[in-house]
Amino acid sequence: MPFFVFALQLTKLTLHRVLVVFDARVLCQAYRKIGDPVPLVGAPLVAPGAGQAVVDNATIPPAPALSNSGSTASTFPAIGELQLPGEQPALTITPIEDLHPSQTNWMVQAVIEQKSELKTWFNRNLCAEHKLFTMILSDGSGDIKANVMNENAEDIYSSLEEGKVYRIENPKIIMARKKLSGLIHDWEILFGKETRAVGPIPPDS
């Protein structure tokens, strides 16, 4: 469509040039037919075959049937592959020396070598009371420090005994403060809301 430009301005912004058109007027219009279009008005309707439907003079093919073989059926997982709502994935026992924050669905089975006293202090900035105790866990592959804070500390402190074996399920992994723990492990365990300590467990189990 040809048009006439009355005024323009060439503006340079940083490294890019911008052409600004202030006004334009259409001088003429030309319509050109592309191809050979055929009107649909009065076109004969084609009778649909079996399994087909006609909507607004358009024939819709039937949907592909589901079968035990073929790409359509293979997109659906088998019943055994489905995880039911609320079903928890199985936890696997991981050696302490292999613990890393990227791991999921794991637990440790270790003996409590040391357990500190339950410490309590008041945080004036937060106007809240805090509680903490720590443990040194060992499973033969290595040692790691475990931190238990606040409600978790108060709930399980009396149930954990030194020299006994426990399974620690769903703890969190945090970066170790080696100067405070004296251990060589790069990570520490932090008890969270979903962490459980199961035991004591017989040493041979």
PDB file of N, CA, C and O in Angstrom, residues 8-20:
ATOM      1  N   LEU A   8       9.503  13.529   8.664  1.00  0.00           N
ATOM      2  CA  LEU A   8      10.194  12.462   9.375  1.00  0.00           C
ATOM      3  C   LEU A   8      11.404  13.053  10.049  1.00  0.00           C
ATOM      4  O   LEU A   8      11.888  14.114   9.711  1.00  0.00           O
ATOM      5  N   GLN A   9      11.887  12.343  11.041  1.00  0.00           N
ATOM      6  CA  GLN A   9      13.060  12.780  11.786  1.00  0.00           C
ATOM      7  C   GLN A   9      13.934  11.575  12.039  1.00  0.00           C
ATOM      8  O   GLN A   9      13.442  10.525  12.460  1.00  0.00           O
ATOM      9  N   LEU A  10      15.224  11.686  11.822  1.00  0.00           N
ATOM     10  CA  LEU A  10      16.179  10.604  12.037  1.00  0.00           C
ATOM     11  C   LEU A  10      16.898  10.889  13.344  1.00  0.00           C
ATOM     12  O   LEU A  10      17.603  11.896  13.476  1.00  0.00           O
ATOM     13  N   THR A  11      16.633  10.045  14.311  1.00  0.00           N
ATOM     14  CA  THR A  11      17.192  10.252  15.645  1.00  0.00           C
ATOM     15  C   THR A  11      18.202   9.161  15.941  1.00  0.00           C
ATOM     16  O   THR A  11      17.969   7.990  15.638  1.00  0.00           O
ATOM     17  N   LYS A  12      19.305   9.512  16.565  1.00  0.00           N
ATOM     18  CA  LYS A  12      20.356   8.558  16.917  1.00  0.00           C
ATOM     19  C   LYS A  12      20.376   8.380  18.428  1.00  0.00           C
ATOM     20  O   LYS A  12      20.613   9.328  19.171  1.00  0.00           O
ATOM     21  N   LEU A  13      20.064   7.183  18.876  1.00  0.00           N
ATOM     22  CA  LEU A  13      20.074   6.859  20.295  1.00  0.00           C
ATOM     23  C   LEU A  13      21.166   5.827  20.545  1.00  0.00           C
ATOM     24  O   LEU A  13      21.101   4.719  20.024  1.00  0.00           O
ATOM     25  N   THR A  14      22.133   6.181  21.311  1.00  0.00           N
ATOM     26  CA  THR A  14      23.300   5.329  21.603  1.00  0.00           C
ATOM     27  C   THR A  14      23.868   4.800  20.302  1.00  0.00           C
ATOM     28  O   THR A  14      24.296   5.563  19.454  1.00  0.00           O
ATOM     29  N   LEU A  15      23.813   3.444  20.111  1.00  0.00           N
ATOM     30  CA  LEU A  15      24.373   2.842  18.903  1.00  0.00           C
ATOM     31  C   LEU A  15      23.303   2.459  17.893  1.00  0.00           C
ATOM     32  O   LEU A  15      23.620   1.854  16.874  1.00  0.00           O
ATOM     33  N   HIS A  16      22.023   2.786  18.160  1.00  0.00           N
ATOM     34  CA  HIS A  16      20.937   2.393  17.281  1.00  0.00           C
ATOM     35  C   HIS A  16      20.321   3.638  16.649  1.00  0.00           C
ATOM     36  O   HIS A  16      20.168   4.673  17.290  1.00  0.00           O
ATOM     37  N   ARG A  17      19.947   3.535  15.391  1.00  0.00           N
ATOM     38  CA  ARG A  17      19.265   4.616  14.688  1.00  0.00           C
ATOM     39  C   ARG A  17      17.779   4.310  14.585  1.00  0.00           C
ATOM     40  O   ARG A  17      17.399   3.217  14.193  1.00  0.00           O
ATOM     41  N   VAL A  18      16.963   5.308  14.922  1.00  0.00           N
ATOM     42  CA  VAL A  18      15.522   5.132  14.951  1.00  0.00           C
ATOM     43  C   VAL A  18      14.887   6.113  13.971  1.00  0.00           C
ATOM     44  O   VAL A  18      15.192   7.311  13.987  1.00  0.00           O
ATOM     45  N   LEU A  19      13.992   5.624  13.101  1.00  0.00           N
ATOM     46  CA  LEU A  19      13.267   6.461  12.146  1.00  0.00           C
ATOM     47  C   LEU A  19      11.881   6.710  12.711  1.00  0.00           C
ATOM     48  O   LEU A  19      11.096   5.781  12.888  1.00  0.00           O
ATOM     49  N   VAL A  20      11.581   7.977  13.023  1.00  0.00           N
ATOM     50  CA  VAL A  20      10.300   8.349  13.620  1.00  0.00           C
ATOM     51  C   VAL A  20       9.436   9.001  12.545  1.00  0.00           C
ATOM     52  O   VAL A  20       9.813  10.007  11.953  1.00  0.00           O
TER      53      VAL A  20
END
